[in-house]
Coordinates of C-alpha atoms in Angstrom, one line a residue:
M1 CA 91.1 80.1 144.9
N2 CA 91.0 76.5 146.2
K3 CA 88.2 74.4 144.8
L4 CA 85.2 73.1 146.8
V5 CA 82.6 70.6 145.6
V6 CA 79.2 71.0 147.2
I7 CA 76.5 68.3 147.2
T8 CA 73.1 69.4 148.4
G9 CA 69.5 68.6 148.1
T10 CA 66.2 68.0 149.9
N11 CA 65.4 65.7 152.8
A12 CA 65.6 62.0 151.9
S13 CA 67.2 62.7 148.5
G14 CA 70.3 60.5 149.1
K15 CA 72.8 63.3 149.2
S16 CA 74.8 61.9 152.1
G17 CA 75.2 58.5 150.5
L18 CA 76.1 60.1 147.1
G19 CA 78.6 62.3 148.9
I20 CA 80.3 59.4 150.5
E21 CA 80.5 57.3 147.3
L22 CA 82.0 60.3 145.4
A23 CA 84.4 61.1 148.3
K24 CA 85.7 57.5 148.1
K25 CA 86.2 57.8 144.3
Y26 CA 88.1 61.2 144.6
K27 CA 89.8 60.5 147.9
A28 CA 88.0 63.5 149.4
E29 CA 86.9 64.5 152.9
I30 CA 83.4 65.6 153.8
V31 CA 82.4 68.7 155.7
S32 CA 78.8 68.4 156.9
A33 CA 76.4 71.3 156.3
D34 CA 73.4 70.3 158.5
S35 CA 72.1 72.6 161.3
R36 CA 71.1 69.7 163.5
Q37 CA 74.0 67.2 163.0
V38 CA 76.3 69.6 164.7
F39 CA 74.7 68.6 168.0
E40 CA 75.7 65.5 170.0
G41 CA 72.9 63.0 170.5
L42 CA 70.8 64.2 167.6
D43 CA 71.4 61.1 165.5
L44 CA 68.2 59.4 164.2
G45 CA 66.2 62.6 164.1
S46 CA 68.9 64.5 162.1
G47 CA 69.7 61.6 159.8
K48 CA 73.3 61.6 161.0
V49 CA 75.5 59.1 159.1
T50 CA 76.9 56.3 161.3
K51 CA 80.6 55.4 161.4
E52 CA 79.8 52.3 159.3
E53 CA 78.0 54.4 156.7
M54 CA 81.0 56.8 156.5
Q55 CA 83.1 53.9 155.1
G56 CA 86.3 55.4 156.4
I57 CA 85.7 58.9 154.8
P58 CA 86.6 61.6 157.3
H59 CA 83.6 63.8 158.3
Y60 CA 83.7 67.2 159.9
L61 CA 81.2 69.4 161.8
I62 CA 79.3 66.5 163.2
D63 CA 78.9 66.4 167.0
V64 CA 80.7 69.8 167.6
A65 CA 78.1 71.2 169.9
K66 CA 76.1 70.0 172.9
P67 CA 72.3 70.2 173.3
N68 CA 71.1 73.6 174.6
D69 CA 74.2 75.3 173.1
F70 CA 73.5 78.2 170.8
F71 CA 75.2 77.4 167.5
S72 CA 75.0 80.3 165.1
L73 CA 75.6 80.7 161.4
I74 CA 78.9 82.4 162.2
D75 CA 79.9 79.4 164.3
F76 CA 79.2 77.1 161.4
Q77 CA 81.0 79.3 158.9
K78 CA 84.1 79.6 161.0
L79 CA 84.3 75.9 161.6
A80 CA 83.6 75.1 158.0
Y81 CA 86.3 77.4 156.8
K82 CA 88.8 75.9 159.2
S83 CA 87.9 72.3 158.2
I84 CA 88.0 73.1 154.5
D85 CA 91.2 75.0 154.7
D86 CA 92.9 72.3 156.7
I87 CA 91.9 69.7 154.1
H88 CA 93.3 72.0 151.3
A89 CA 96.5 72.5 153.3
R90 CA 97.1 68.7 153.2
S91 CA 96.6 68.9 149.4
G92 CA 93.3 67.1 149.8
K93 CA 89.9 67.6 148.2
A94 CA 87.0 69.0 150.3
F95 CA 83.3 68.2 149.7
L96 CA 80.6 70.2 151.5
V97 CA 77.6 68.0 151.9
G98 CA 74.2 68.8 153.4
G99 CA 70.8 70.3 153.1
T100 CA 70.8 73.4 155.3
G101 CA 70.6 76.1 152.6
L102 CA 71.8 78.9 154.8
Y103 CA 74.9 77.0 155.8
I104 CA 75.6 76.1 152.2
N105 CA 75.2 79.7 151.0
S106 CA 77.3 81.1 153.9
V107 CA 80.3 79.2 152.6
V108 CA 79.7 79.2 148.8
D109 CA 78.9 82.9 148.7
G110 CA 81.3 83.8 151.4
Y111 CA 78.9 85.7 153.7
N112 CA 80.6 88.5 155.5
I113 CA 79.0 88.0 158.9
K114 CA 79.5 90.5 161.6
S115 CA 79.4 89.5 165.3
D116 CA 77.6 92.3 167.0
P117 CA 78.2 93.1 170.8
V118 CA 75.5 91.7 173.1
D119 CA 73.1 94.1 174.8
P120 CA 71.6 91.9 177.7
K121 CA 68.6 94.1 178.2
L122 CA 67.7 94.1 174.5
R123 CA 68.4 90.3 174.3
N124 CA 65.9 89.7 177.1
E125 CA 63.3 92.0 175.6
V126 CA 63.6 90.3 172.2
A127 CA 63.5 86.8 173.8
S128 CA 60.2 87.7 175.5
K129 CA 58.4 88.2 172.2
S130 CA 56.7 85.5 170.1
I131 CA 58.1 84.5 166.8
E132 CA 55.2 86.1 165.0
E133 CA 56.0 89.4 166.7
L134 CA 59.6 89.1 165.8
L135 CA 58.8 88.4 162.2
D136 CA 56.6 91.5 162.1
I137 CA 59.5 93.6 163.3
L138 CA 61.7 92.2 160.5
K139 CA 59.0 92.8 157.9
E140 CA 58.7 96.4 159.0
K141 CA 62.4 97.3 159.6
D142 CA 64.4 95.0 157.3
P143 CA 62.3 92.9 154.9
E144 CA 65.6 91.6 153.3
A145 CA 66.5 89.9 156.5
L146 CA 63.7 87.5 156.0
S147 CA 65.5 85.9 153.1
R148 CA 68.7 85.5 155.2
V149 CA 67.2 83.8 158.3
D150 CA 65.6 80.5 159.1
V151 CA 62.1 81.8 160.1
K152 CA 61.2 78.6 161.9
N153 CA 64.2 78.9 164.2
K154 CA 63.2 81.4 167.0
R155 CA 66.7 81.9 168.3
R156 CA 68.0 82.8 164.8
V157 CA 65.1 85.1 164.3
E158 CA 65.8 86.7 167.7
R159 CA 69.5 87.4 166.7
A160 CA 68.3 89.0 163.4
V161 CA 65.9 91.2 165.2
E162 CA 68.6 92.2 167.7
R163 CA 70.8 93.3 164.8
V164 CA 68.0 95.3 163.3
L165 CA 67.0 97.0 166.5
Q166 CA 70.7 97.9 167.0
G167 CA 70.6 99.7 163.7
N168 CA 72.6 97.1 161.8
T169 CA 70.5 96.7 158.6
E170 CA 73.4 97.1 156.2
Q171 CA 74.0 93.9 154.2
P172 CA 77.8 93.3 154.1
V173 CA 79.4 92.5 150.7
N174 CA 80.0 88.8 150.2
M175 CA 83.6 87.6 150.0
P176 CA 83.8 84.1 148.5
R177 CA 87.0 82.3 149.3
Y178 CA 86.6 79.1 147.1
E179 CA 85.8 78.2 143.5
T180 CA 82.8 76.0 143.9
L181 CA 81.0 73.3 142.0
V182 CA 77.4 72.9 143.3
I183 CA 75.7 69.6 142.6
G184 CA 72.0 69.2 143.5
V185 CA 70.1 66.0 144.1
T186 CA 66.3 65.4 144.3
W187 CA 63.6 63.2 143.0
P188 CA 60.2 63.6 141.3
R189 CA 57.8 64.8 144.0
E190 CA 55.8 61.6 144.6
E191 CA 58.9 59.5 144.7
L192 CA 60.5 61.9 147.1
Y193 CA 57.4 61.7 149.3
E194 CA 57.6 57.9 149.4
R195 CA 61.3 58.1 150.3
I196 CA 60.4 60.5 153.1
R197 CA 57.8 58.1 154.4
E198 CA 60.1 55.1 154.2
R199 CA 62.8 57.0 156.1
L200 CA 60.4 58.2 158.7
D201 CA 59.1 54.7 159.3
R202 CA 62.7 53.3 159.5
R203 CA 63.8 56.0 162.0
L204 CA 60.8 55.5 164.2
A205 CA 61.4 51.7 164.2
E206 CA 65.0 52.3 165.1
G207 CA 64.1 54.4 168.2
M208 CA 63.7 58.0 167.2
I209 CA 61.1 58.7 169.9
E210 CA 63.4 57.0 172.5
E211 CA 66.2 59.3 171.3
V212 CA 64.2 62.3 172.3
V213 CA 63.3 60.8 175.7
K214 CA 67.0 60.2 176.3
L215 CA 67.9 63.7 175.2
S216 CA 65.4 65.1 177.7
E217 CA 66.6 62.8 180.5
N218 CA 70.2 64.0 179.8
G219 CA 69.2 67.7 180.2
A220 CA 68.1 68.9 176.8
T221 CA 65.4 71.5 177.4
D222 CA 62.0 71.6 175.9
E223 CA 62.9 75.0 174.3
F224 CA 66.0 73.5 172.7
L225 CA 64.1 70.5 171.3
Y226 CA 61.1 72.5 170.1
G227 CA 63.5 75.0 168.4
L228 CA 65.0 72.1 166.3
G229 CA 61.8 71.7 164.5
L230 CA 60.4 68.7 162.6
E231 CA 61.1 65.3 164.3
Y232 CA 62.3 66.8 167.6
R233 CA 59.5 69.3 167.9
Y234 CA 56.7 66.9 167.1
I235 CA 58.0 64.0 169.1
L236 CA 58.3 66.4 172.1
M237 CA 54.7 67.4 171.5
Y238 CA 53.7 63.8 171.2
L239 CA 55.4 62.9 174.5
R240 CA 53.6 65.8 176.1
G241 CA 50.3 64.3 175.1
E242 CA 49.5 67.1 172.6
F243 CA 48.3 64.7 169.9
E244 CA 45.2 62.6 170.4
S245 CA 46.9 59.5 169.0
F246 CA 50.1 58.2 167.4
D247 CA 48.4 58.3 164.0
A248 CA 47.7 62.0 164.4
F249 CA 51.3 62.6 165.4
Y250 CA 52.6 60.6 162.5
S251 CA 50.4 62.3 160.0
K252 CA 51.4 65.8 161.2
L253 CA 55.1 65.0 161.2
F254 CA 55.0 63.4 157.7
M255 CA 53.1 66.4 156.4
E256 CA 55.7 68.8 157.9
I257 CA 58.7 66.9 156.5
R258 CA 57.1 67.0 153.1
H259 CA 56.5 70.7 153.5
L260 CA 60.1 71.3 154.4
A261 CA 61.3 69.4 151.3
K262 CA 59.1 71.8 149.2
E263 CA 60.6 74.8 151.0
Q264 CA 64.1 73.4 150.5
M265 CA 63.5 73.2 146.7
T266 CA 62.2 76.8 146.7
W267 CA 65.4 77.9 148.5
F268 CA 67.7 75.9 146.2
R269 CA 66.0 77.2 143.0
K270 CA 67.1 80.7 143.9
R271 CA 70.7 79.5 143.2
K272 CA 71.3 79.5 139.5
D273 CA 74.7 77.7 139.8
I274 CA 73.3 74.3 141.0
N275 CA 73.9 71.4 138.6
W276 CA 70.9 69.1 139.1
I277 CA 71.5 65.4 138.6
D278 CA 69.0 62.7 138.0
M279 CA 69.0 60.3 140.9
K280 CA 66.9 57.7 139.0
K281 CA 69.6 57.1 136.4
D282 CA 73.3 57.0 137.1
P283 CA 74.1 59.8 139.6
I284 CA 77.6 58.7 140.3
N285 CA 78.6 58.9 136.6
E286 CA 76.7 62.1 136.1
A287 CA 78.3 63.8 139.1
S288 CA 81.7 62.4 138.2
K289 CA 81.6 64.1 134.8
L290 CA 81.0 67.4 136.4
I291 CA 83.7 66.8 139.0
D292 CA 86.2 65.7 136.5
E293 CA 85.7 68.8 134.4
F294 CA 85.8 71.0 137.6
Y295 CA 89.2 69.6 138.7
G296 CA 90.5 69.3 135.1
L297 CA 91.0 65.5 135.4

C-alpha cells in the first residue's frame, strides 16, 4: 500500500504549522481534514491557513463546498482518496493534516461507507425532530452509531437516524487503502487553554464576527451557521442578541472551545496507533525521526 503521514491534534495545538514545516522538509503535499475548512468563506472561524502561511505547499480539500451545501463524510472520503491518490500517482508524499477525528478515521481506517437511497418523506420526518429526539432514537436502535457520528452536528445525526430507520444498522467492514503513520500533537492542559484564549482573541481582533455577518449577508442561513458549532454558532447567537453582553458571549465561547479540545483528546485516545510528540521540545526533530523510519530514509 502507498504510505500516508497523518498529523492531527486538538484545537490550537499547532498541527497546521507543524504540517507545513514537515511538508517543506519532505517535499510533501497536504490534504486538509477539517469539517469546516471545506467551506468557502469560513476562514477565521475555522482557522484556515492563508496562502502566505502555506509557504507554497499545495493544500487540498479547502474551499471545496459552498455555505449551505450538505457536505457528508462520504463526500470528504471520496475527495480525500482522490487527492491522496493523485499525489501518489505523481510519486509524491501525501500528508493528511487536521483535527476532525471522524474525517481522519474515515481515511486511516478505510471506512466502507454506503450511500443509501433518499426517502423524501422519511427525510422530512427526521428533520422535524430535535437533536435530542434523534439521539434517543440512535440510543434505542443502534447505540454503536453514536460512536461514529458527530453528535453536535444535527444534519449528520439526521443521516445516521435515516439509515437506522431504513434498517441499515450493519457496520460495514473497514478497508484501509494506505499504510499510515499517525502523529498527534497537543499541549499540557493549562498551556493549551492559554493558546486557545490567545487564538480566540486574535481571531476576534482580525474580524471573526464580521466574517459571520458577511456570510449571512451573502446568503448563509442561520441553520447552516448554527450547525457549524463553536465560533459560528455563538457569534450568530451574539448577533441575534441572545447574550446579555460581549463578555458573556466571550466566556461561553471560550468555555465551549476548551470543552471541544477535551472531547477531541478523548476521541484521539481511542486510537492506539497515534505517536504523540512533545510540542514544548523539538517537535520537528521528533516528528522527523518517526517519518524517516516510516519512509525508510
